[in-house]
């Protein structure tokens, strides 16, 4: 048991699941898969103002959609699995208090009663002097009697960790190598408040220790928190876990990934009709550089090839275009049955039969990059399209366009159009109207599809059927004049 690798994903439920967070979860999952370890979900909900139950649900939905089945931890409101729970921090307050008391009695932490205003004055002084702000340590010097008095009066306090000045904090990072910080830069930092709610750096250490986490894999934005956490590990005499800080995810212009670069919420891609398998594959490449250079990989191949040693430390670019390209590849490779299953719900309601719908879906398949494009791509088959302006201009330059359409209407009223007779029926109309080539095809295309360009007539017309073609031609003929 003691050798088992245990990793955790510890999101704060304060909004949607950002791509960057989802990538952190994915890399933890891949690391666990690769090493035969366990993957744990812990909810860090101590920010009471920003945490919401809805955001917790989004976390669970996001991980499930991406296919990151975790072994232990939080699974739903009153659903937990594992022997190291509870797995949401607000249910662990008594545990943190117990550890806080330990630190206080060891004199490694102390209560601080400075008001926000006092702290602000100190901060302003530091700004003026051009030095980084550090708490003065004033309350560390409080006498026993004074301390008792303040506590009995229930004055508001915070608990601060007593940092030894000018010491080196060292740890090894699996992505970045050895990291060193001088405690000069770290003042006595706050670890808990008088309402009994711990601060992240404190709670995370207690939880990771008690949950027997062996590897802490998270975003680079937490690198500057790690020295504080290392100090806490040392104060308690806990064994340090291994750390791996993943580089930030950037937009194509190398600035921090934001809405400008596309969707930043994982579930927005689900809602647009991306395949979770494609998302999984694409996101695995956000920072991981497979040794063989092959980017399109199945889940099984990713499990086999993933190695934390091949994770780079410079920012990784989230390129929505590349993701869309990959999703297109995945959609084209789906077995036909699955493609139909995924795409059918996207087709707008129509009276047409199931077979007709499937036929349309097959026809537009090569153009489908993500499923929410389906209504647009299929609209040529599913809606009567009014003739657009460009097509109307083309129409007016064609000789006898209306006569050609009337001839085709006559032909279709007498025959059901099929793939086989399509060409011949068009030719028959041409003969009747005395036109051929573009003068024949273009009015038909425009009167039926409303546009100058589009899928081949031999695909479109039989799919619509004679009656629908006639209806469209009659409507458009009336309107175009
Ligand atoms: N709750 C923190 C976050 O969402 C977790 C950081 C960590 O993994 O230690 O950023």
XYZ file of C-alpha atoms and ligand atoms in Angstrom:
491
model
C 0.000 0.000 0.000
C 2.723 2.458 0.970
C 4.247 2.117 -2.489
C 1.050 2.871 -4.345
C 1.177 6.036 -6.364
C -1.653 8.378 -5.460
C -2.437 11.593 -7.288
C -5.277 13.986 -6.895
C -7.162 16.645 -8.785
C -8.256 19.322 -6.334
C -10.367 21.940 -8.066
C -12.103 24.850 -6.406
C -15.753 24.849 -7.446
C -15.987 28.491 -8.410
C -17.136 28.462 -12.021
C -16.841 26.489 -15.192
C -14.069 23.953 -15.858
C -11.336 25.861 -17.689
C -9.327 23.998 -20.303
C -6.226 24.525 -18.147
C -7.834 22.811 -15.171
C -9.117 19.989 -17.320
C -5.571 19.462 -18.627
C -4.302 19.253 -15.016
C -6.941 16.602 -14.301
C -6.024 14.728 -17.476
C -2.287 14.641 -16.691
C -2.972 13.388 -13.167
C -5.176 10.698 -14.661
C -2.565 9.728 -17.268
C 0.133 9.588 -14.622
C -2.038 7.310 -12.476
C -2.838 5.086 -15.477
C 0.777 4.860 -16.483
C 2.009 3.970 -13.008
C -0.873 1.770 -11.880
C -1.682 4.394 -9.276
C -4.883 5.872 -7.926
C -6.569 9.043 -9.012
C -8.507 10.998 -6.407
C -10.973 13.861 -6.739
C -10.984 16.348 -3.867
C -13.162 19.447 -3.783
C -11.484 22.568 -2.392
C -14.489 24.609 -1.409
C -13.140 26.825 1.380
C -13.775 29.983 -0.599
C -17.334 30.225 0.642
C -18.148 33.334 -1.333
C -17.239 31.863 -4.689
C -17.955 28.139 -4.293
C -21.279 26.865 -5.614
C -22.933 23.431 -5.758
C -23.539 24.031 -9.469
C -19.783 24.378 -10.033
C -19.203 21.090 -8.185
C -21.647 19.409 -10.546
C -19.816 20.928 -13.510
C -16.543 19.434 -12.233
C -18.055 15.959 -11.972
C -19.780 16.265 -15.365
C -16.605 17.552 -17.010
C -14.419 14.719 -15.730
C -17.021 12.132 -16.658
C -17.494 13.553 -20.148
C -13.756 13.555 -20.778
C -13.648 9.948 -19.613
C -11.366 10.463 -16.611
C -12.828 7.824 -14.337
C -11.389 8.468 -10.897
C -10.891 5.814 -8.249
C -11.579 7.632 -5.058
C -12.966 10.797 -3.555
C -15.910 12.957 -4.323
C -18.504 11.521 -6.711
C -21.613 13.582 -5.962
C -23.317 15.562 -3.232
C -23.546 12.767 -0.698
C -21.507 10.264 -2.601
C -17.922 9.557 -1.672
C -15.685 6.580 -2.094
C -12.467 5.891 -0.224
C -11.037 5.543 3.246
C -9.464 8.992 3.509
C -12.576 11.175 3.378
C -14.364 13.442 3.679
C -13.232 14.594 0.249
C -14.525 18.157 0.303
C -12.680 20.610 2.495
C -15.639 22.244 4.219
C -16.361 18.871 5.767
C -12.830 18.659 7.136
C -12.717 21.791 9.301
C -12.240 19.911 12.559
C -9.218 18.134 11.071
C -7.558 21.423 10.090
C -8.253 22.859 13.545
C -6.613 19.922 15.203
C -3.479 20.436 13.105
C -3.554 24.156 13.675
C -3.575 23.572 17.434
C -0.545 21.334 17.016
C 1.395 24.056 15.216
C 0.396 26.672 17.765
C 1.496 24.513 20.660
C 4.796 23.839 18.894
C 5.124 27.649 18.527
C 5.421 27.215 14.786
C 2.300 29.274 14.281
C 0.758 32.146 16.224
C -2.416 34.177 16.407
C -2.349 37.608 14.860
C -4.875 40.269 15.793
C -3.705 43.033 13.478
C -6.612 44.676 11.754
C -6.885 45.021 8.001
C -6.213 48.744 8.375
C -2.962 48.096 10.279
C -1.833 45.641 7.643
C -2.696 48.123 4.907
C -0.535 50.798 6.566
C 2.397 48.341 6.685
C 1.774 47.482 3.041
C 1.757 51.141 1.987
C 5.057 51.698 3.821
C 6.613 48.839 1.891
C 5.292 50.231 -1.388
C 6.824 53.633 -0.588
C 10.145 52.052 0.316
C 10.001 49.989 -2.878
C 10.383 46.704 -0.965
C 8.131 43.662 -1.214
C 5.562 43.563 1.553
C 6.110 41.173 4.436
C 4.129 41.008 7.670
C 6.118 42.711 10.471
C 5.746 39.813 12.913
C 4.271 42.148 15.530
C 1.813 39.623 17.026
C 4.460 36.968 17.331
C 5.786 38.960 20.242
C 2.495 39.097 22.160
C 2.862 38.105 25.797
C 0.960 35.181 27.251
C -1.448 37.377 29.242
C -2.177 39.709 26.361
C -2.855 36.760 24.092
C -5.247 35.161 26.555
C -7.045 38.443 27.010
C -7.543 38.938 23.281
C -8.705 35.376 22.787
C -11.170 35.590 25.666
C -12.590 38.802 24.202
C -13.084 36.868 20.985
C -11.185 39.428 18.951
C -10.941 38.499 15.309
C -7.654 36.866 14.452
C -5.812 34.975 11.811
C -3.278 32.243 12.424
C 0.109 32.857 10.870
C 2.886 30.418 10.204
C 6.176 31.537 11.766
C 8.678 31.493 8.926
C 12.372 31.211 9.720
C 13.979 34.145 7.973
C 16.668 33.795 5.344
C 16.559 30.028 4.948
C 16.600 28.097 1.699
C 13.595 26.015 0.730
C 14.389 23.361 -1.832
C 12.279 20.852 -3.645
C 12.464 18.906 -6.821
C 9.961 19.441 -9.582
C 9.436 16.621 -12.066
C 8.851 19.119 -14.859
C 11.191 21.937 -13.880
C 13.983 20.191 -11.998
C 15.385 21.520 -8.702
C 13.638 24.640 -7.394
C 14.971 26.923 -4.675
C 13.366 29.782 -2.760
C 14.728 31.975 -0.021
C 12.341 32.504 2.885
C 13.424 36.166 2.868
C 10.723 36.584 0.258
C 8.085 34.930 2.413
C 6.600 36.713 5.404
C 4.730 34.938 8.207
C 1.818 33.841 6.073
C -1.792 33.336 7.102
C -2.898 29.725 7.443
C -6.357 30.045 9.021
C -8.962 32.541 10.095
C -10.886 32.839 13.356
C -14.019 31.429 11.688
C -12.151 28.113 11.572
C -11.711 28.126 7.803
C -8.176 27.301 6.698
C -6.255 29.035 3.951
C -5.439 26.986 0.840
C -1.712 26.491 1.554
C -2.460 24.990 4.940
C -5.449 22.837 4.029
C -3.743 21.429 0.950
C -0.768 20.168 2.962
C -2.933 18.484 5.595
C -5.131 16.898 2.947
C -2.318 15.714 0.715
C -0.594 14.207 3.711
C -3.656 12.505 5.189
C -4.811 11.281 1.796
C -1.358 9.812 1.212
C -0.796 11.735 -1.989
C 2.582 10.810 -3.450
C 2.693 13.189 -6.442
C 1.242 16.669 -6.605
C 0.657 17.512 -10.258
C -0.887 20.933 -10.816
C -0.637 24.203 -12.711
C 2.438 26.394 -12.682
C 0.360 29.133 -11.072
C 0.847 27.200 -7.821
C 4.642 27.077 -8.056
C 4.966 30.159 -5.843
C 2.743 28.503 -3.204
C 4.902 25.418 -3.019
C 7.696 26.856 -0.779
C 5.051 27.777 1.815
C 3.670 24.279 1.592
C 7.139 22.761 1.891
C 7.697 24.802 5.072
C 4.479 23.383 6.491
C 5.456 19.812 5.575
C 8.736 20.363 7.381
C 7.081 21.918 10.432
C 4.870 18.856 10.838
C 7.670 16.458 9.993
C 5.693 15.096 7.017
C 7.400 13.446 4.080
C 7.372 15.696 1.002
C 5.458 14.437 -2.022
C 6.959 14.799 -5.477
C 5.848 17.942 -7.277
C 5.173 18.567 -10.955
C 4.055 22.008 -12.069
C 2.557 22.083 -15.529
C 3.144 25.098 -17.722
C 0.326 27.509 -18.383
C -1.850 27.135 -21.429
C -1.571 30.016 -23.855
C -3.554 31.217 -26.828
C -2.077 31.090 -30.336
C -0.577 34.590 -29.792
C 1.187 33.280 -26.646
C -0.890 35.395 -24.289
C -2.849 33.788 -21.449
C -5.670 31.663 -22.827
C -8.875 33.682 -22.808
C -12.217 33.879 -24.571
C -10.513 35.810 -27.390
C -8.846 32.566 -28.454
C -12.030 30.513 -28.544
C -13.982 28.648 -25.933
C -12.079 28.185 -22.678
C -14.639 25.993 -20.953
C -14.324 22.266 -21.466
C -18.075 21.697 -21.584
C -18.506 24.378 -24.245
C -16.761 21.910 -26.565
C -19.114 19.143 -25.517
C -22.018 21.456 -26.283
C -20.596 22.344 -29.695
C -20.422 18.686 -30.539
C -16.767 17.776 -30.149
C -15.997 14.152 -29.394
C -14.586 13.505 -25.920
C -12.020 11.129 -27.450
C -10.710 13.893 -29.726
C -10.617 16.336 -26.833
C -8.751 13.765 -24.728
C -6.202 13.224 -27.481
C -5.749 16.932 -28.221
C -5.460 17.932 -24.571
C -2.904 15.221 -23.878
C -0.622 17.180 -26.226
C -0.894 20.391 -24.203
C 2.556 20.170 -22.708
C 3.321 16.524 -23.403
C 5.641 15.808 -26.331
C 5.339 12.136 -27.270
C 8.740 10.605 -27.981
C 7.599 9.180 -31.320
C 6.200 12.549 -32.440
C 2.860 10.927 -33.328
C -0.015 13.158 -32.321
C -3.096 11.184 -33.320
C -3.224 8.465 -30.715
C -5.902 6.278 -29.220
C -6.471 6.362 -25.484
C -4.648 3.060 -25.127
C -1.629 4.429 -26.993
C -1.622 7.543 -24.840
C -1.705 5.448 -21.659
C 1.203 3.445 -22.948
C 3.316 6.337 -24.250
C 2.677 9.049 -21.670
C 5.693 9.885 -19.556
C 5.875 12.843 -17.191
C 9.545 13.179 -18.214
C 8.363 14.204 -21.678
C 6.284 17.080 -20.350
C 7.795 20.421 -21.344
C 8.150 23.443 -19.128
C 7.383 26.217 -21.570
C 3.813 27.384 -22.125
C 1.686 25.177 -24.328
C -0.500 26.639 -27.018
C -4.184 25.836 -27.164
C -5.030 26.051 -30.833
C -8.735 25.695 -31.465
C -8.100 25.215 -35.194
C -5.887 22.236 -34.532
C -8.385 20.796 -32.091
C -11.099 21.184 -34.720
C -8.894 19.502 -37.304
C -8.363 16.613 -34.921
C -12.052 16.374 -34.132
C -12.787 16.245 -37.869
C -10.352 13.351 -38.191
C -12.062 11.534 -35.325
C -15.517 12.096 -36.803
C -14.433 10.779 -40.206
C -13.008 7.659 -38.553
C -16.131 6.825 -36.557
C -17.971 3.673 -37.574
C -21.020 4.775 -39.558
C -23.402 3.636 -36.861
C -21.719 5.804 -34.219
C -21.554 8.754 -36.566
C -25.314 8.511 -37.115
C -25.967 8.068 -33.413
C -23.998 11.201 -32.525
C -25.286 13.341 -35.358
C -28.992 12.448 -35.467
C -29.979 14.617 -32.465
C -28.446 17.648 -34.174
C -30.673 17.387 -37.226
C -33.529 19.875 -37.022
C -36.999 18.423 -36.681
C -38.444 17.311 -39.966
C -41.349 15.121 -40.982
C -39.001 12.990 -43.050
C -38.366 9.373 -42.305
C -35.472 8.022 -40.279
C -33.938 6.643 -43.468
C -34.121 9.991 -45.179
C -32.378 11.648 -42.230
C -29.637 9.048 -42.170
C -29.156 9.496 -45.883
C -28.698 13.251 -45.456
C -26.272 12.710 -42.577
C -24.179 10.367 -44.687
C -24.086 12.903 -47.526
C -22.823 15.755 -45.402
C -20.434 13.680 -43.293
C -17.155 14.734 -44.906
C -17.909 18.367 -44.088
C -18.709 17.773 -40.413
C -15.915 19.113 -38.193
C -18.096 19.199 -35.066
C -21.666 18.118 -34.685
C -23.329 21.469 -34.079
C -22.461 22.291 -37.702
C -25.007 19.736 -38.809
C -28.084 21.971 -39.023
C -26.129 24.380 -41.237
C -24.680 21.670 -43.447
C -27.971 19.839 -43.720
C -30.080 22.929 -44.222
C -29.950 22.520 -47.969
C -31.993 19.354 -47.447
C -34.106 20.354 -44.509
C -35.276 23.900 -45.206
C -36.778 25.676 -48.177
C -34.140 28.259 -48.889
C -35.115 31.629 -50.293
C -32.904 32.647 -53.203
C -30.025 34.727 -51.900
C -28.955 37.998 -53.476
C -25.910 36.657 -55.289
C -27.904 33.811 -56.792
C -30.677 36.205 -57.826
C -28.131 38.240 -59.799
C -26.832 35.123 -61.539
C -30.402 34.098 -62.271
C -31.204 37.383 -63.997
C -28.280 36.825 -66.383
C -29.562 33.454 -67.575
C -31.711 33.175 -70.691
C -35.111 31.638 -70.200
C -34.447 30.648 -66.612
C -38.148 30.639 -65.740
C -39.035 28.531 -68.770
C -36.364 25.997 -67.784
C -37.816 25.747 -64.292
C -41.351 25.329 -65.618
C -40.108 22.544 -67.855
C -38.379 20.813 -64.955
C -41.499 21.180 -62.797
C -43.471 19.432 -65.507
C -40.931 16.623 -65.745
C -40.839 16.089 -61.971
C -44.609 16.109 -61.688
C -44.597 13.115 -64.016
C -41.604 11.265 -62.504
C -40.185 10.509 -59.067
C -36.555 11.587 -59.174
C -33.933 9.038 -58.100
C -30.152 8.833 -58.174
C -30.409 6.752 -61.330
C -32.778 8.881 -63.413
C -31.659 12.284 -62.103
C -29.388 13.125 -65.035
C -31.923 11.990 -67.614
C -34.776 13.982 -66.065
C -32.678 17.151 -66.040
C -31.759 16.530 -69.685
C -35.434 16.048 -70.554
C -36.263 19.453 -69.070
C -33.358 20.927 -71.018
C -34.719 19.539 -74.222
C -38.169 20.939 -73.526
C -36.815 24.398 -72.757
C -34.131 24.320 -75.454
C -31.216 24.908 -73.075
C -28.172 22.977 -71.878
C -25.027 23.296 -69.751
C -24.961 26.110 -67.255
C -28.226 27.576 -68.582
C -29.870 24.313 -67.589
C -28.173 23.446 -64.293
C -27.913 26.898 -62.771
C -31.614 27.825 -62.704
C -32.390 24.399 -61.255
C -29.757 24.745 -58.568
C -30.840 28.260 -57.663
C -34.569 27.536 -57.661
C -34.132 24.481 -55.474
C -31.272 25.332 -53.134
C -31.506 29.135 -53.161
C -27.742 29.418 -53.753
C -25.263 29.480 -56.596
C -22.941 26.889 -55.041
C -23.457 23.724 -53.051
C -23.502 19.954 -53.060
C -23.942 18.133 -56.371
C -27.448 18.180 -57.795
C -27.290 14.398 -58.150
C -27.053 14.238 -54.355
C -29.472 17.003 -53.470
C -32.413 16.394 -55.805
C -33.044 12.675 -55.154
C -32.635 13.294 -51.407
C -35.347 15.957 -51.534
C -37.652 13.964 -53.805
C -39.786 15.239 -56.701
C -42.597 16.770 -54.636
C -40.218 18.828 -52.446
C -38.240 19.973 -55.517
C -41.455 21.066 -57.229
C -42.627 22.898 -54.113
C -39.337 24.773 -53.817
C -39.216 25.658 -57.489
C -42.766 26.971 -57.458
C -42.152 29.105 -54.366
C -38.880 30.521 -55.604
C -40.160 31.139 -59.086
C -42.886 33.307 -57.626
C -40.509 35.244 -55.406
C -37.671 35.762 -57.805
C -39.715 37.600 -60.401
N -7.827 24.311 -5.419
C -6.607 24.595 -6.098
C -6.928 25.056 -7.498
O -8.024 24.822 -7.975
C -5.783 23.326 -6.125
C -4.343 23.522 -6.273
C -3.559 22.258 -6.005
O -3.708 21.335 -6.811
O -2.845 22.212 -5.037
O -6.144 25.702 -8.132
